[in-house]
Amino acid sequence: MANRAVTLVVAFVLVTAVVVAGIGAVLSRAELEHQAHTQVEAVAGMVAGELDQKLALRRDVLSQVASDIPASEVLLRNRARVLLRQQAPLLKLFDGLFILDANGAMLAANPLDYLIPDFDASGRSYFKDVSSTLVPIISEPFATHLDGRPGVMVAAPLFDHRNRFTGMIGGLILLKSDNFMRDFTEIRVGDLGYLRLITRDGVILADGRDGRVMVPVEDRGGSLTRALEGFEGTLHDRKEKQSGNIVAYQQMAQVPWFVTVVWPESDAFASVNRMRDAFSWTLLAVLAVLAPLAFWFFHRLLRPLRNLSVEIYQRHTGERQVPVSETGGQEIRDVARVFNTVRQERDEILRSLTEREAFFRSLTQDAPIGIVHSNILGRIEFVNPALLSILGETAEQVTQRFLIAKVAPEDRDAAMAGWRRALTRRSFYRGRLRLLTTRLPGYVWVDTMTSVIELPDQALGTITIVRDVTREMRFEQAIREEQQRADSILDVLQEGVLMVDKVGLIRYANDAAGEFLALGDDCTGHNFFDSVTIRFDDQVMAPDAFQEGEEIDNRYVTLENAQGQVHDIDLTMLHLRRGEKQERLVFVLRDDSERRREEERLSWEATHDALTQLLNRRAFTAALLKALADAPHQATPAVLMMIDLDHFKPVNDQGGHLVGDDLLKRLAELFQDAVRQSDTVARLGGDEFAILLPGCGLQRAEALAETLRSRVEALKVQHDGRSFGVTVCIGLTPVSAGDNGPREVITRADEGCYIAKSRGRNAVVSVPVPPDDTEN
């Protein structure tokens, strides 16, 4: 029997080893192929990304250099070589630098050996692309003028101050030079894998296998055709009689090129082939040595196991009173030792159960909380005096009755489900329920916790602790009612009231606060500081200003919520339990828009004429002061226009003040419509108006004044069949940096009005700035 067992074991081991080796080889090959796919795809992506980054860097740097070059045609022609020498550090990024004019003629080159004075690049594709698109480009590969050496041109257009194309600056990258293209060809995958860089037109830019450059690809079939059409990813190119390749393609973002990573499968799977051969020879050697030894050891190991089975049987039947023998191998001794330990522990547990039950009963007798012990079926086996007091019954009345019968009918389903879940899962059950009692109102509210009494292999019952919480619930109900009353009061307030914790989470907010925040019906749980932006004196108040700052009392701020709505707010902020773990911030938000509207109204009335809605003398003087302050910095001076109405008194006397007021309002509208938005129109009082024209110049102001004069002359107001109108005398003068104040400018403009009146009215007169005495 032992021989047959050993034979079966050896055969099983052999078959298992062969199957495992075969499966392992297949899985290893599949895993290696997956890893190879991942590796070549990662290399392709990394290299393509790095090439994109290097090309983008060179294009962006060249574009920045182009934008910094003052490239007028004359300056570019005269200083091209100097400008290019100043950009000598760019030779770390390029093999050569060139500046061409708008016709493609070469103006400068660095190194100087690359300069061909008569070279014309107008027919080159890179020059055509730059001059037509007027944006920086990365060209297709081409044979350069440097002995036909292949290269790529990175070019950026040059513009003059009128944004006209005046030429280009280009950086040459030679495909066969000591630059990043050489680093590309030296990258290897494994021992035999290599990289290639190919254009979408099928031209090889770099080849890590044989170093070819600017030659068409030799084989456009298979996966390469898909790559030329824009495919990205990894494929396994298999050939009929040759070992295939794992190939990854990655299209580049900056140029229409793609990176190809080629890894021969013979190199990619070399490790699994070596492992398969080594495993086969090792398996044969192990079987040849271990098979004879297995027969001998198996016979020796089985003898103690047979003796142990006999002793275990005798121990169970009572024929043997002493522990079983612990002899044989380590595993057999462990089995014998465990069997003896389990038997001993079982006997000790049975002896201690009676002692523990007596101790438990004496311990719970005087406990202040109710304790009940029930068996696995839920029948009460023991209940202490505290629980009997809660139930209002005796021990004889409740013992051997089902514990669930003492639960109020409304809570029985939930209690039964929790009790069963605790029993089956060997876990705790906690709940709040009503127990039936003989005292009014017939039940009490209790908190219960049930734990399972169990042995390692079975449950013996449950222990339930019961605590009367009826009085606590009355207090909780009273607190909830008080809270509801407080919430009702806060909800009817027009002020927004909200409470947040230290990090800004909203713990409470009334309806008014919800309207300010625009967070929906329930703001609780949102972060207050993330939901609003509060500004004071046009400065955003950071959360630290509230969390760490002092309390705030009636501060006028603006609040912008998540919906973009802006509210004028009178803000109050209080700290509760500051410095404690449960610190809270209370915000009171009062709508302050009405007060601010009143302030704006008063401010407007203080600076505007009530009849014509134009600026009054005070506001106009402030504008003139600003023009005087800006005068030294203005290339074109501001002009002050003073306007006096001719024959306005007869309008008031003959047509009445209402007609006069109507005429003044229509004149104000005429003046306001005729000027620019940046100009200032004011009524200085009575029939006197003024217009301040910043950056206008005297010539344009005279034309505008003449237009105003003619329009005023044509304006008529009809009343009671009569037509009323006025003419104007307009005095003009520039605002000079040498003026000592508004009075001097106004006096000079008024002088023009007086001259116009002396000439018969309805005229425009300009008064120039008098020459500086220091120049005379």
XYZ file of C-alpha atoms in Angstrom, residues 369 432 445-447 467-480:
19
model
C -29.000 48.614 36.204
C -33.805 51.936 22.488
C -38.276 53.658 27.709
C -34.991 51.774 28.100
C -31.578 51.567 26.435
C -31.155 51.082 31.642
C -34.302 53.163 32.306
C -34.071 56.355 30.174
C -37.684 57.576 30.510
C -36.716 60.671 32.479
C -33.832 61.445 30.139
C -36.181 61.274 27.155
C -38.555 63.735 28.840
C -35.645 66.142 29.241
C -34.562 65.562 25.613
C -38.118 66.220 24.414
C -38.235 69.458 26.396
C -34.900 70.519 24.909
C -36.125 69.702 21.383
